[in-house]
Amino acid sequence: MMLIPCPWCGPRNETEFHYGGQAGVACPKDPYAASDAEWAAFLFFRDNPKGVFTERWMHRSGCRRWFDLRRDTATNEIHTGAHEDQERTVAV
Amino acid sequence: MAPRTPGADLPDHPDRLWRSADPKSSYDVVIVGGGGHGLATAYYLAVNHGITNIAVLERGWLAGGNMARNTTIIRSNYLWDESAGLYEHALKLWEGLEDELDYPLLFSQRGVLNLAHSLQEVRDGVRRVGANRLNGVDAEWLDTDQVAEACPILNTSPDLRYPVLGATWQPRAGIAKHDHVAWGFARALDLLGVDLVEGCEVTGFERIGDRVIGVETTRGPIRAGRVALAAAGHTSVLADTLGLRLPLQSHPLQALVSELLEPVHPTVVMSNAVHVYVSQAHKGELVLGAGIDAYNSYGQRGAFHTIERELAAAVELFPMFARAHVVRTWGGVVDVTPDASAVMGRTPFEGLYVNCGWGTGGFKATPGVGWCFAHTIANDEPHPLNAPFGLERFTTGALIDEHGAAGVAH
């Protein structure tokens, strides 16, 4: 089980969290102008690196807020340094 | 008399089923991934299409990835026509595979129960039985008493938190010994002159423009007329070297076994709602699996709470299992697609074919994959059975959504 650092609640067990997949996936700016390929990219295609991955987690059993985390998908090592510098996604 | 050296009088090592080949500099077809799918594909390329100048490249040891880690369940009772076509073709091949390979696979058609625990699941199950029958797949709906008859050790009491309200029943479903399947194919391939190259990791591709002409490996470059990917959870890593995006996410999938027990479990039981699936191997261990760990990972391990949840479900359904012990747990890396159906077909690169996205359920399709993927590679166009499974469906929107539809607890 991973110990995941919630930016608001501190390190907590993985069981308290919900996983949200790749971070920073942007919806097509103009939905009516987006092509089928652009919709496909937005809906179905995500990065799947073996290595450091910036991803979304939600502290479901705690503060219930979303945040970004950088984790190595090969080792599960969490890169907290970069994470602490980032802007919080919700105003405190 | 002088004491004997322990082990000195052991017999010679038995004959090997295949020779672990050194790679040649070029082949007609290079298959990346020496698991069940890669081996079966090579086999049908040789047998159905007369192509034997093939190398199967495996980065570890033969069939040591998901082929060594799955829970060996075989069934074809999927909802949608596309899936039923592919999986039923696979099941028909399974039914003749021991004779075909002349090798014991311990293929046992002991049937599968897919339990329903809610009114919605009952409706879905009855619907799926109807769809299966229309597609020529054997299927029956069993009520609670009939379920108890099919699997007496199952707790069918109405007092359960999620009582068993009925189940779909596919009598021709079952299990096979996964290692034997790989070894049977490997032995046959060796006799056909196909090179099985172990300890050879593909690190990139050689290409001219948009045509792939070979692979770069840890044992040097290998030229190939055609390159076929059957690399399961690591497919994205390979495709990334070409800048080819695939709709895959790699997750850990765990499984476990108990100690060896007397035969107690006559069939295969799967439950989506409480999420566990259980069979008993010929040797006697209970084999259990459940869902993926939620996060992306290439580590062949998962979290213990996943195991704990699946065992809670198993003990609720099978009270006698409370006295069994977990002997081993392990994980594999599975590549999951957004619609829980596989991707098999051509790619935007000429000479490159992909078979991936089998997620948690690729074992059952092994011979069917081999048959159809070999056809795709040999003819540079998909077999009718895998034509709906192309990459393009994610752009056209013609998804094959088996997520809730087919009991995607595999």
Coordinates of C-alpha atoms in Angstrom, one line a residue, chain A residues 1-2 14-15 19 36-37 40 44-50 53 57 71 73-76, chain B residues 234 236-237 245-250 294-299 301 303 305 338 394-395 399:
Chain A
M1 CA 0.0 0.0 0.0
M2 CA 1.3 3.4 -0.9
E14 CA -3.7 4.7 -0.4
T15 CA -7.1 3.3 0.6
Y19 CA -7.5 7.7 -8.6
D36 CA -13.2 13.2 -34.6
A37 CA -9.5 12.6 -34.0
A40 CA -10.8 10.6 -29.7
F44 CA -9.7 7.8 -25.0
F45 CA -6.0 8.4 -25.3
R46 CA -3.8 9.1 -22.3
D47 CA -0.1 8.9 -21.6
N48 CA 1.0 5.6 -20.3
P49 CA 4.7 6.1 -19.4
K50 CA 6.9 3.6 -17.5
F53 CA 3.7 10.2 -14.4
W57 CA -5.8 11.8 -7.0
R71 CA 4.7 9.2 -9.2
T73 CA 4.9 4.0 -12.4
A74 CA 7.8 1.5 -12.4
T75 CA 8.7 1.9 -8.7
N76 CA 5.7 3.7 -7.1
Chain B
H234 CA 4.4 -3.0 -22.1
S236 CA 2.8 1.5 -24.7
V237 CA 6.5 1.6 -23.9
R245 CA -0.3 6.7 -29.1
L246 CA -2.4 3.8 -28.1
P247 CA -5.6 3.9 -26.0
L248 CA -4.0 1.9 -23.2
Q249 CA -3.4 2.2 -19.5
S250 CA -1.2 -0.3 -17.7
A294 CA -6.8 1.4 -9.7
Y295 CA -3.6 3.3 -10.5
N296 CA -1.3 3.0 -13.5
S297 CA 1.7 0.9 -12.8
Y298 CA 4.4 -1.3 -14.5
G299 CA 5.4 -2.9 -11.2
R301 CA 2.7 -6.2 -7.8
A303 CA -1.7 -3.4 -2.9
H305 CA -6.1 -4.2 0.4
P338 CA -11.5 2.5 -22.5
F394 CA -11.8 5.0 -31.0
T395 CA -12.1 7.7 -33.6
L399 CA -16.7 0.9 -29.5

